[in-house]
mmCIF file of C-alpha atoms and ligand atoms in Angstrom:
data_model
loop_
_atom_site.group_PDB
_atom_site.id
_atom_site.type_symbol
_atom_site.label_atom_id
_atom_site.label_comp_id
_atom_site.label_asym_id
_atom_site.label_seq_id
_atom_site.Cartn_x
_atom_site.Cartn_y
_atom_site.Cartn_z
ATOM 1 C CA MET A 1274 0.011 0.025 -0.198
ATOM 2 C CA VAL A 1275 1.614 3.589 -1.046
ATOM 3 C CA ASP A 1276 -1.136 5.410 -0.198
ATOM 4 C CA ARG A 1277 -4.417 4.792 -0.126
ATOM 5 C CA ALA A 1278 -5.972 8.311 1.434
ATOM 6 C CA ALA A 1279 -4.828 9.999 -1.323
ATOM 7 C CA VAL A 1280 -8.060 9.604 -3.286
ATOM 8 C CA PRO A 1281 -10.974 10.980 -2.539
ATOM 9 C CA SER A 1282 -13.929 9.366 -1.968
ATOM 10 C CA ASP A 1283 -16.251 10.604 -4.785
ATOM 11 C CA VAL A 1284 -13.533 9.418 -7.404
ATOM 12 C CA VAL A 1285 -13.861 6.109 -5.681
ATOM 13 C CA ASP A 1286 -17.381 6.399 -5.906
ATOM 14 C CA ALA A 1287 -17.629 7.306 -9.712
ATOM 15 C CA LEU A 1288 -15.794 4.249 -10.444
ATOM 16 C CA ALA A 1289 -17.344 1.861 -8.516
ATOM 17 C CA THR A 1290 -20.775 2.873 -9.789
ATOM 18 C CA ALA A 1291 -20.217 3.863 -13.796
ATOM 19 C CA LYS A 1292 -21.227 1.525 -16.037
ATOM 20 C CA ARG A 1293 -19.720 2.388 -19.865
ATOM 21 C CA VAL A 1294 -16.571 3.921 -19.504
ATOM 22 C CA LEU A 1295 -15.149 6.672 -22.112
ATOM 23 C CA LEU A 1296 -11.217 7.262 -21.126
ATOM 24 C CA LEU A 1297 -10.263 10.465 -23.554
ATOM 25 C CA ALA A 1298 -6.542 11.610 -24.357
ATOM 26 C CA HIS A 1299 -5.515 15.057 -24.709
ATOM 27 C CA LEU A 1300 -3.891 16.742 -27.705
ATOM 28 C CA TYR A 1301 -0.520 15.208 -29.131
ATOM 29 C CA PRO A 1302 -0.412 12.073 -27.179
ATOM 30 C CA ASP A 1303 2.632 11.227 -24.543
ATOM 31 C CA GLY A 1304 3.456 8.652 -22.453
ATOM 32 C CA ASP A 1305 1.928 10.116 -19.270
ATOM 33 C CA VAL A 1306 -1.936 10.691 -20.925
ATOM 34 C CA LEU A 1307 -1.352 7.412 -23.093
ATOM 35 C CA GLY A 1308 -0.627 4.846 -20.065
ATOM 36 C CA SER A 1309 -2.728 6.291 -17.694
ATOM 37 C CA GLN A 1310 -6.030 6.129 -19.867
ATOM 38 C CA LEU A 1311 -4.998 2.287 -20.889
ATOM 39 C CA GLY A 1312 -3.870 1.339 -17.826
ATOM 40 C CA LEU A 1313 -7.318 2.610 -15.641
ATOM 41 C CA GLY A 1314 -9.341 1.160 -18.919
ATOM 42 C CA LEU A 1315 -7.682 -2.105 -18.929
ATOM 43 C CA ALA A 1316 -8.024 -2.247 -15.364
ATOM 44 C CA LEU A 1317 -11.697 -1.579 -15.550
ATOM 45 C CA ARG A 1318 -12.086 -3.784 -18.321
ATOM 46 C CA THR A 1319 -11.245 -6.813 -15.956
ATOM 47 C CA THR A 1320 -14.680 -5.909 -13.872
ATOM 48 C CA GLY A 1321 -16.627 -6.917 -17.521
ATOM 49 C CA ARG A 1322 -17.638 -3.153 -18.033
ATOM 50 C CA PRO A 1323 -16.903 -1.408 -21.329
ATOM 51 C CA VAL A 1324 -14.558 0.599 -22.224
ATOM 52 C CA THR A 1325 -13.465 2.955 -24.934
ATOM 53 C CA PHE A 1326 -10.737 4.432 -25.773
ATOM 54 C CA ALA A 1327 -10.613 8.077 -27.688
ATOM 55 C CA CYS A 1328 -8.268 10.911 -28.640
ATOM 56 C CA HIS A 1329 -8.619 13.737 -31.135
ATOM 57 C CA HIS A 1330 -4.933 12.741 -32.398
ATOM 58 C CA PRO A 1331 -3.187 9.737 -33.078
ATOM 59 C CA VAL A 1332 -1.240 7.328 -30.772
ATOM 60 C CA PRO A 1333 2.435 7.889 -32.117
ATOM 61 C CA GLU A 1334 4.301 5.205 -33.448
ATOM 62 C CA ALA A 1335 6.437 5.131 -30.218
ATOM 63 C CA PHE A 1336 4.023 4.042 -27.977
ATOM 64 C CA HIS A 1337 1.979 1.691 -29.837
ATOM 65 C CA PHE A 1338 3.930 -1.532 -27.933
ATOM 66 C CA LEU A 1339 1.395 0.076 -25.245
ATOM 67 C CA PRO A 1340 -0.351 -2.799 -24.571
ATOM 68 C CA GLY A 1341 -4.125 -1.862 -25.536
ATOM 69 C CA ALA A 1342 -2.970 1.258 -28.181
ATOM 70 C CA ALA A 1343 -4.433 -0.444 -31.346
ATOM 71 C CA GLU A 1344 -8.074 -0.017 -29.072
ATOM 72 C CA VAL A 1345 -7.521 4.348 -28.914
ATOM 73 C CA GLN A 1346 -10.528 5.145 -31.368
ATOM 74 C CA GLN A 1347 -9.179 8.860 -33.445
ATOM 75 C CA TRP A 1348 -12.039 10.892 -32.893
ATOM 76 C CA LYS A 1349 -12.899 14.174 -34.346
ATOM 77 C CA GLU A 1350 -16.207 15.008 -32.085
ATOM 78 C CA GLY A 1351 -17.286 13.276 -28.965
ATOM 79 C CA THR A 1352 -20.541 10.741 -28.785
ATOM 80 C CA GLY A 1353 -22.896 9.747 -26.393
ATOM 81 C CA GLY A 1354 -23.494 6.396 -24.615
ATOM 82 C CA HIS A 1355 -21.451 6.395 -21.818
ATOM 83 C CA ASP A 1356 -22.666 7.177 -17.940
ATOM 84 C CA LEU A 1357 -19.026 8.267 -16.859
ATOM 85 C CA VAL A 1358 -16.191 10.124 -19.199
ATOM 86 C CA VAL A 1359 -12.800 10.502 -17.320
ATOM 87 C CA THR A 1360 -10.182 12.782 -19.082
ATOM 88 C CA LEU A 1361 -6.644 12.328 -17.916
ATOM 89 C CA ASP A 1362 -3.892 14.658 -17.801
ATOM 90 C CA THR A 1363 -6.036 17.446 -19.596
ATOM 91 C CA PRO A 1364 -6.210 20.698 -17.803
ATOM 92 C CA ASP A 1365 -8.455 22.561 -19.667
ATOM 93 C CA PRO A 1366 -11.433 21.421 -21.837
ATOM 94 C CA GLY A 1367 -10.089 22.775 -24.947
ATOM 95 C CA ARG A 1368 -7.003 20.043 -24.377
ATOM 96 C CA VAL A 1369 -9.155 16.652 -25.255
ATOM 97 C CA GLY A 1370 -10.310 19.168 -28.446
ATOM 98 C CA GLY A 1371 -13.684 19.142 -28.410
ATOM 99 C CA LEU A 1372 -14.063 15.889 -27.558
ATOM 100 C CA LEU A 1373 -15.988 16.284 -24.298
ATOM 101 C CA GLU A 1374 -18.726 19.014 -25.642
ATOM 102 C CA GLY A 1375 -20.065 15.907 -27.965
ATOM 103 C CA CYS A 1376 -19.994 13.622 -24.790
ATOM 104 C CA ARG A 1377 -21.814 15.697 -22.225
ATOM 105 C CA ARG A 1378 -24.967 14.240 -22.393
ATOM 106 C CA PRO A 1379 -27.906 14.426 -19.063
ATOM 107 C CA GLY A 1380 -26.959 11.340 -16.684
ATOM 108 C CA THR A 1381 -23.384 11.695 -18.537
ATOM 109 C CA ARG A 1382 -20.287 12.539 -15.179
ATOM 110 C CA VAL A 1383 -17.255 14.007 -16.016
ATOM 111 C CA LEU A 1384 -14.067 12.781 -14.049
ATOM 112 C CA ASN A 1385 -11.162 14.943 -13.970
ATOM 113 C CA LEU A 1386 -7.768 13.127 -13.327
ATOM 114 C CA ASP A 1387 -4.917 15.231 -13.395
ATOM 115 C CA HIS A 1388 -1.427 16.085 -11.537
ATOM 116 C CA HIS A 1389 -1.378 19.923 -13.197
ATOM 117 C CA GLY A 1390 -1.953 22.923 -10.944
ATOM 118 C CA ASP A 1391 -3.272 25.058 -13.244
ATOM 119 C CA ASN A 1392 -6.532 22.492 -13.858
ATOM 120 C CA ARG A 1393 -9.936 24.105 -14.878
ATOM 121 C CA ARG A 1394 -11.875 21.573 -12.163
ATOM 122 C CA TYR A 1395 -14.221 21.539 -14.842
ATOM 123 C CA GLY A 1396 -15.267 17.726 -14.260
ATOM 124 C CA ASP A 1397 -18.679 16.848 -12.664
ATOM 125 C CA VAL A 1398 -15.492 15.200 -10.108
ATOM 126 C CA ASN A 1399 -12.147 16.219 -9.902
ATOM 127 C CA TRP A 1400 -9.235 14.868 -8.539
ATOM 128 C CA ILE A 1401 -5.843 17.683 -9.027
ATOM 129 C CA ASP A 1402 -2.887 16.733 -7.345
ATOM 130 C CA PRO A 1403 0.291 18.636 -8.464
ATOM 131 C CA GLN A 1404 2.202 16.901 -6.128
ATOM 132 C CA ALA A 1405 1.468 13.632 -8.319
ATOM 133 C CA ALA A 1406 4.862 13.210 -10.551
ATOM 134 C CA ALA A 1407 2.528 11.832 -13.531
ATOM 135 C CA THR A 1408 -0.989 11.400 -14.133
ATOM 136 C CA GLY A 1409 -0.285 7.373 -13.985
ATOM 137 C CA GLU A 1410 0.719 7.861 -10.218
ATOM 138 C CA MET A 1411 -2.595 9.251 -9.741
ATOM 139 C CA VAL A 1412 -4.301 5.777 -11.245
ATOM 140 C CA TYR A 1413 -1.705 3.554 -9.350
ATOM 141 C CA GLY A 1414 -3.708 5.442 -6.117
ATOM 142 C CA VAL A 1415 -6.926 4.567 -7.714
ATOM 143 C CA LEU A 1416 -6.250 1.236 -8.505
ATOM 144 C CA GLU A 1417 -5.256 0.770 -4.667
ATOM 145 C CA ALA A 1418 -8.271 2.613 -3.906
ATOM 146 C CA THR A 1419 -10.726 0.616 -6.104
ATOM 147 C CA GLY A 1420 -9.149 -2.679 -5.813
ATOM 148 C CA LEU A 1421 -8.967 -2.587 -9.849
ATOM 149 C CA PRO A 1422 -7.224 -5.300 -10.791
ATOM 150 C CA LEU A 1423 -2.779 -4.566 -11.461
ATOM 151 C CA THR A 1424 -2.526 -6.944 -13.996
ATOM 152 C CA PRO A 1425 0.827 -6.756 -16.103
ATOM 153 C CA ASP A 1426 -0.971 -5.137 -18.947
ATOM 154 C CA VAL A 1427 -2.036 -2.682 -16.323
ATOM 155 C CA ALA A 1428 1.438 -2.229 -14.995
ATOM 156 C CA VAL A 1429 3.604 -1.809 -18.182
ATOM 157 C CA ASN A 1430 1.094 1.151 -19.152
ATOM 158 C CA LEU A 1431 1.147 2.954 -15.680
ATOM 159 C CA TYR A 1432 4.861 2.551 -15.610
ATOM 160 C CA THR A 1433 5.343 4.298 -19.019
ATOM 161 C CA ALA A 1434 3.421 7.247 -17.774
ATOM 162 C CA VAL A 1435 5.449 7.580 -15.238
ATOM 163 C CA VAL A 1436 8.806 7.183 -16.529
ATOM 164 C CA THR A 1437 7.925 9.904 -19.880
ATOM 165 C CA ASP A 1438 6.599 12.122 -17.602
ATOM 166 C CA THR A 1439 9.863 12.172 -15.050
ATOM 167 C CA GLY A 1440 12.467 12.025 -17.862
ATOM 168 C CA SER A 1441 13.114 8.850 -16.718
ATOM 169 C CA PHE A 1442 13.157 9.255 -13.098
ATOM 170 C CA ARG A 1443 15.882 12.688 -13.876
ATOM 171 C CA TYR A 1444 13.410 15.049 -13.599
ATOM 172 C CA SER A 1445 12.766 16.779 -10.007
ATOM 173 C CA ASN A 1446 9.197 15.586 -10.020
ATOM 174 C CA THR A 1447 10.547 12.423 -8.862
ATOM 175 C CA THR A 1448 9.966 11.845 -5.650
ATOM 176 C CA PRO A 1449 10.239 8.808 -2.891
ATOM 177 C CA LYS A 1450 6.278 7.714 -3.547
ATOM 178 C CA THR A 1451 7.170 8.021 -7.621
ATOM 179 C CA LEU A 1452 10.396 5.315 -6.975
ATOM 180 C CA ARG A 1453 7.492 2.959 -4.611
ATOM 181 C CA ILE A 1454 5.128 3.224 -7.151
ATOM 182 C CA ALA A 1455 7.378 2.576 -9.838
ATOM 183 C CA ALA A 1456 8.750 -0.301 -7.680
ATOM 184 C CA ARG A 1457 5.381 -1.741 -7.597
ATOM 185 C CA LEU A 1458 4.830 -1.703 -11.265
ATOM 186 C CA VAL A 1459 7.571 -3.667 -11.994
ATOM 187 C CA GLU A 1460 6.550 -6.265 -9.335
ATOM 188 C CA ALA A 1461 3.435 -6.637 -11.166
ATOM 189 C CA GLY A 1462 4.952 -6.832 -14.371
ATOM 190 C CA ALA A 1463 6.342 -3.933 -16.077
ATOM 191 C CA ASP A 1464 10.309 -4.514 -17.379
ATOM 192 C CA PRO A 1465 12.165 -1.574 -17.209
ATOM 193 C CA ALA A 1466 14.947 -2.424 -19.367
ATOM 194 C CA ALA A 1467 12.348 -3.867 -22.574
ATOM 195 C CA ILE A 1468 9.909 -0.619 -21.540
ATOM 196 C CA ALA A 1469 13.003 2.185 -22.047
ATOM 197 C CA GLN A 1470 13.966 -0.023 -24.919
ATOM 198 C CA ALA A 1471 10.673 0.495 -26.437
ATOM 199 C CA LEU A 1472 10.517 4.017 -25.664
ATOM 200 C CA TYR A 1473 13.797 4.976 -26.702
ATOM 201 C CA GLU A 1474 16.102 2.448 -28.922
ATOM 202 C CA THR A 1475 13.146 1.978 -31.745
ATOM 203 C CA ARG A 1476 14.594 4.657 -34.165
ATOM 204 C CA HIS A 1477 14.358 4.788 -37.459
ATOM 205 C CA LEU A 1478 18.026 5.475 -39.477
ATOM 206 C CA ALA A 1479 16.248 8.552 -40.748
ATOM 207 C CA GLY A 1480 14.841 9.506 -37.456
ATOM 208 C CA LEU A 1481 18.423 9.524 -36.143
ATOM 209 C CA GLN A 1482 19.782 11.570 -39.024
ATOM 210 C CA LEU A 1483 16.765 14.425 -38.691
ATOM 211 C CA LEU A 1484 18.258 14.258 -34.988
ATOM 212 C CA GLY A 1485 21.474 14.786 -36.303
ATOM 213 C CA ARG A 1486 20.787 18.064 -38.478
ATOM 214 C CA LEU A 1487 18.524 19.829 -36.021
ATOM 215 C CA LEU A 1488 21.025 19.640 -33.651
ATOM 216 C CA GLN A 1489 23.511 21.335 -35.916
ATOM 217 C CA GLU A 1490 21.146 23.985 -35.494
ATOM 218 C CA VAL A 1491 20.601 24.350 -32.235
ATOM 219 C CA GLN A 1492 20.819 27.763 -31.478
ATOM 220 C CA THR A 1493 21.514 30.297 -27.997
ATOM 221 C CA ASN A 1494 21.441 33.265 -26.811
ATOM 222 C CA ALA A 1495 24.501 35.402 -26.322
ATOM 223 C CA VAL A 1496 25.473 34.246 -23.024
ATOM 224 C CA GLY A 1497 23.652 30.572 -23.186
ATOM 225 C CA THR A 1498 20.905 30.838 -20.946
ATOM 226 C CA VAL A 1499 18.518 30.527 -23.392
ATOM 227 C CA ALA A 1500 18.567 27.306 -26.309
ATOM 228 C CA TRP A 1501 16.483 26.548 -29.046
ATOM 229 C CA MET A 1502 15.683 23.905 -31.648
ATOM 230 C CA VAL A 1503 13.372 24.563 -34.595
ATOM 231 C CA ILE A 1504 11.450 22.290 -36.630
ATOM 232 C CA ASP A 1505 9.887 23.507 -39.931
ATOM 233 C CA ARG A 1506 7.448 22.196 -41.841
ATOM 234 C CA ALA A 1507 9.551 20.120 -44.410
ATOM 235 C CA HIS A 1508 10.936 17.957 -41.497
ATOM 236 C CA ALA A 1509 7.741 18.121 -39.761
ATOM 237 C CA ALA A 1510 6.088 16.132 -42.923
ATOM 238 C CA SER A 1511 7.016 13.073 -40.904
ATOM 239 C CA PRO A 1512 5.321 12.714 -38.226
ATOM 240 C CA ASP A 1513 6.384 9.914 -36.792
ATOM 241 C CA LEU A 1514 10.138 10.095 -36.895
ATOM 242 C CA LEU A 1515 9.056 13.155 -34.670
ATOM 243 C CA GLU A 1516 6.749 12.019 -32.194
ATOM 244 C CA ALA A 1517 9.447 9.048 -30.999
ATOM 245 C CA GLU A 1518 12.435 11.843 -30.323
ATOM 246 C CA ASP A 1519 11.768 14.003 -27.495
ATOM 247 C CA PHE A 1520 14.036 16.422 -29.120
ATOM 248 C CA ILE A 1521 13.840 19.152 -26.546
ATOM 249 C CA THR A 1522 15.951 17.220 -24.010
ATOM 250 C CA TYR A 1523 18.768 18.094 -26.203
ATOM 251 C CA PRO A 1524 18.844 22.012 -25.598
ATOM 252 C CA ARG A 1525 17.973 21.441 -22.577
ATOM 253 C CA SER A 1526 20.886 19.302 -21.728
ATOM 254 C CA LEU A 1527 23.245 22.240 -22.290
ATOM 255 C CA ARG A 1528 25.243 23.002 -19.624
ATOM 256 C CA THR A 1529 24.395 27.032 -18.640
ATOM 257 C CA VAL A 1530 20.865 26.543 -20.282
ATOM 258 C CA LYS A 1531 17.837 27.874 -18.070
ATOM 259 C CA VAL A 1532 14.916 28.202 -20.326
ATOM 260 C CA ALA A 1533 14.895 25.657 -23.727
ATOM 261 C CA VAL A 1534 12.230 25.857 -26.699
ATOM 262 C CA LEU A 1535 11.449 23.892 -28.999
ATOM 263 C CA PHE A 1536 9.675 25.621 -31.710
ATOM 264 C CA ARG A 1537 7.760 23.066 -34.489
ATOM 265 C CA GLU A 1538 5.965 24.412 -37.401
ATOM 266 C CA LEU A 1539 2.741 22.157 -37.622
ATOM 267 C CA ALA A 1540 1.580 20.054 -40.700
ATOM 268 C CA ARG A 1541 -1.760 21.578 -42.088
ATOM 269 C CA GLN A 1542 -4.070 18.587 -40.619
ATOM 270 C CA GLU A 1543 -2.726 18.565 -37.362
ATOM 271 C CA GLY A 1544 -3.671 21.612 -35.704
ATOM 272 C CA ALA A 1545 -6.917 21.409 -33.200
ATOM 273 C CA THR A 1546 -9.236 23.515 -34.659
ATOM 274 C CA PRO A 1547 -8.779 23.444 -38.182
ATOM 275 C CA ARG A 1548 -10.320 26.503 -40.264
ATOM 276 C CA PRO A 1549 -10.239 27.280 -44.229
ATOM 277 C CA PRO A 1550 -7.732 29.133 -44.680
ATOM 278 C CA GLU A 1551 -5.792 27.818 -42.133
ATOM 279 C CA PRO A 1552 -3.463 30.038 -40.620
ATOM 280 C CA PRO A 1553 -0.014 28.561 -39.696
ATOM 281 C CA GLN A 1554 0.659 27.620 -36.118
ATOM 282 C CA VAL A 1555 3.654 26.329 -34.218
ATOM 283 C CA LYS A 1556 3.713 24.396 -31.420
ATOM 284 C CA VAL A 1557 5.966 25.295 -28.602
ATOM 285 C CA SER A 1558 7.303 23.561 -26.029
ATOM 286 C CA LEU A 1559 9.095 24.913 -22.964
ATOM 287 C CA ARG A 1560 11.502 23.351 -20.520
ATOM 288 C CA ALA A 1561 13.364 24.822 -17.180
ATOM 289 C CA LYS A 1562 15.905 23.536 -14.643
ATOM 290 C CA GLY A 1563 13.968 25.064 -11.574
ATOM 291 C CA GLU A 1564 14.723 28.750 -12.034
ATOM 292 C CA VAL A 1565 11.996 29.973 -14.242
ATOM 293 C CA ASP A 1566 8.559 28.951 -13.963
ATOM 294 C CA VAL A 1567 7.831 28.124 -17.838
ATOM 295 C CA ALA A 1568 4.436 26.958 -16.578
ATOM 296 C CA ARG A 1569 3.636 30.804 -16.020
ATOM 297 C CA LEU A 1570 5.702 32.033 -19.381
ATOM 298 C CA ALA A 1571 3.025 29.332 -21.503
ATOM 299 C CA ALA A 1572 0.086 30.995 -19.874
ATOM 300 C CA SER A 1573 0.808 34.867 -20.896
ATOM 301 C CA LEU A 1574 1.087 32.890 -23.950
ATOM 302 C CA GLY A 1575 -2.207 30.838 -23.937
ATOM 303 C CA GLY A 1576 -0.978 27.791 -23.001
ATOM 304 C CA GLY A 1577 0.181 26.141 -19.727
ATOM 305 C CA GLY A 1578 1.550 23.270 -18.034
ATOM 306 C CA HIS A 1579 4.064 22.471 -14.941
ATOM 307 C CA PRO A 1580 6.982 25.103 -13.641
ATOM 308 C CA ASN A 1581 9.643 23.013 -15.391
ATOM 309 C CA ALA A 1582 7.647 21.471 -18.724
ATOM 310 C CA ALA A 1583 4.729 23.561 -20.347
ATOM 311 C CA GLY A 1584 3.369 24.172 -23.705
ATOM 312 C CA VAL A 1585 1.555 26.171 -26.321
ATOM 313 C CA VAL A 1586 0.079 26.265 -29.611
ATOM 314 C CA ILE A 1587 0.619 29.754 -31.603
ATOM 315 C CA PRO A 1588 -0.670 31.042 -34.475
ATOM 316 C CA GLY A 1589 1.363 32.640 -36.877
ATOM 317 C CA THR A 1590 4.588 31.613 -39.100
ATOM 318 C CA LEU A 1591 7.935 30.092 -37.337
ATOM 319 C CA ASP A 1592 9.499 33.564 -37.417
ATOM 320 C CA GLU A 1593 6.816 35.510 -36.077
ATOM 321 C CA VAL A 1594 6.486 32.878 -33.159
ATOM 322 C CA ARG A 1595 9.920 32.249 -32.785
ATOM 323 C CA ARG A 1596 10.775 36.305 -32.305
ATOM 324 C CA ARG A 1597 7.656 36.320 -29.777
ATOM 325 C CA VAL A 1598 8.637 34.105 -27.740
ATOM 326 C CA LEU A 1599 12.450 34.175 -27.472
ATOM 327 C CA ASP A 1600 11.307 37.556 -26.368
ATOM 328 C CA ALA A 1601 8.921 36.603 -23.441
ATOM 329 C CA VAL A 1602 11.577 33.947 -23.012
ATOM 330 C CA GLU A 1603 14.790 36.358 -22.723
ATOM 331 C CA ALA A 1604 12.146 38.615 -20.138
ATOM 332 C CA ALA A 1605 11.647 35.942 -17.805
ATOM 333 C CA VAL A 1606 14.863 34.738 -17.550
ATOM 334 C CA ALA A 1607 15.867 38.469 -16.483
ATOM 335 C CA ALA A 1608 13.711 38.802 -14.384
ATOM 336 C CA ARG A 1609 15.018 36.205 -12.034
HETATM 337 P P1 LIG B 2199 5.039 19.323 -24.703
HETATM 338 O O1 LIG B 2199 6.343 20.544 -24.426
HETATM 339 O O2 LIG B 2199 4.188 19.012 -25.685
HETATM 340 O O3 LIG B 2199 5.820 17.853 -24.209
HETATM 341 O O4 LIG B 2199 4.096 19.749 -23.123
HETATM 342 C C1 LIG B 2199 4.743 20.226 -21.997
HETATM 343 C C2 LIG B 2199 3.849 20.398 -20.849
HETATM 344 O O5 LIG B 2199 3.366 21.833 -21.385
HETATM 345 C C3 LIG B 2199 2.321 19.255 -21.209
HETATM 346 O O6 LIG B 2199 2.621 18.342 -20.391
HETATM 347 C C4 LIG B 2199 1.509 20.056 -21.107
HETATM 348 O O7 LIG B 2199 1.257 20.207 -19.777
HETATM 349 C C5 LIG B 2199 1.894 21.155 -21.471
HETATM 350 N N1 LIG B 2199 1.584 21.539 -22.775
HETATM 351 C C6 LIG B 2199 1.686 21.313 -23.846
HETATM 352 N N2 LIG B 2199 0.877 21.947 -24.517
HETATM 353 C C7 LIG B 2199 -0.212 22.941 -24.143
HETATM 354 C C8 LIG B 2199 -0.992 23.798 -24.963
HETATM 355 N N3 LIG B 2199 -1.316 23.844 -26.158
HETATM 356 N N4 LIG B 2199 -1.593 24.158 -24.049
HETATM 357 C C9 LIG B 2199 -2.057 24.050 -22.390
HETATM 358 N N5 LIG B 2199 -0.649 23.236 -22.044
HETATM 359 C C10 LIG B 2199 -0.073 22.645 -22.687
HETATM 360 MN MN1 LIG B 2200 0.474 15.116 -20.878
HETATM 361 MN MN1 LIG B 2201 1.687 14.525 -17.097
#
């Protein structure tokens, strides 16, 4: 038992009484949201209840190894027919790309499970734990509190959630509780070496060579406190190559860097709300090392996230967005 007391009783009740459950992942799904969604869903399914998984965007190739990944349906709008809709790792309803609206019917309850401090508490039942390193850590607590089984398939999903959101247990969100939970997940059948290999050692040669080119083009400000990488639409034409790699870890890894930024020009079909004629959009990822609060910075630009990992999608050309964001980053670093 790691920490059963932490799970609110209305969360346990919502899951205990649900009959048909829909689990939603946020846009550009990552290891935490997919592992949490599939981990909770597969555990619920062992009780014989119908469970559906959906996301606005496809599951990146790097996560196809997750048990249940092939079942995640790509939806452009939500539908009814579920008495419980669970959103995971999703601080505001816009982050599921509008799927929630179509799912909200009379008699449908929304359960919002998340670890973002800026969560808008848009659910009928909300459990927000910013101390949790990953939403997957919270789902582990839910399984303990509800008695849902921790099967090997569930363990693989939850371990992946935790290992990806902690940067393989390197980031400051890693706590003793995180490691205790990870140990339980390994005991339950998650194989750390196999999961690390599936996540980080399944590159295509073209992906490695793309990384080489992008690394050549990393830039920094004069004093080296801000570093950035740019992925234009030509590179972005192969989204599987891009999703497989956590590119921003490289500018972040520079000794003098306080804030790292990744600019990725979105392919036409990728935008959350495509409108004709479609304006260009850039996905901006921000990472810090504890000195600058990039969640605040991202919020000032219309996005959000955690103090050390945040993001935002901004309309505009690469040049426009880069200039605007780097100005804001420089101001935030200077204000320290
Ligand atoms: P990413 O840079 O996409 O890996 O995202 C890092 C973190 O920033 C995520 O865990 C989210 O919490 C947050 N985030 C990313 N993109 C957005 C966005 N468009 N709006 C709000 N939060 C975001
Ligand atoms: Mn996420
Ligand atoms: Mn997360």
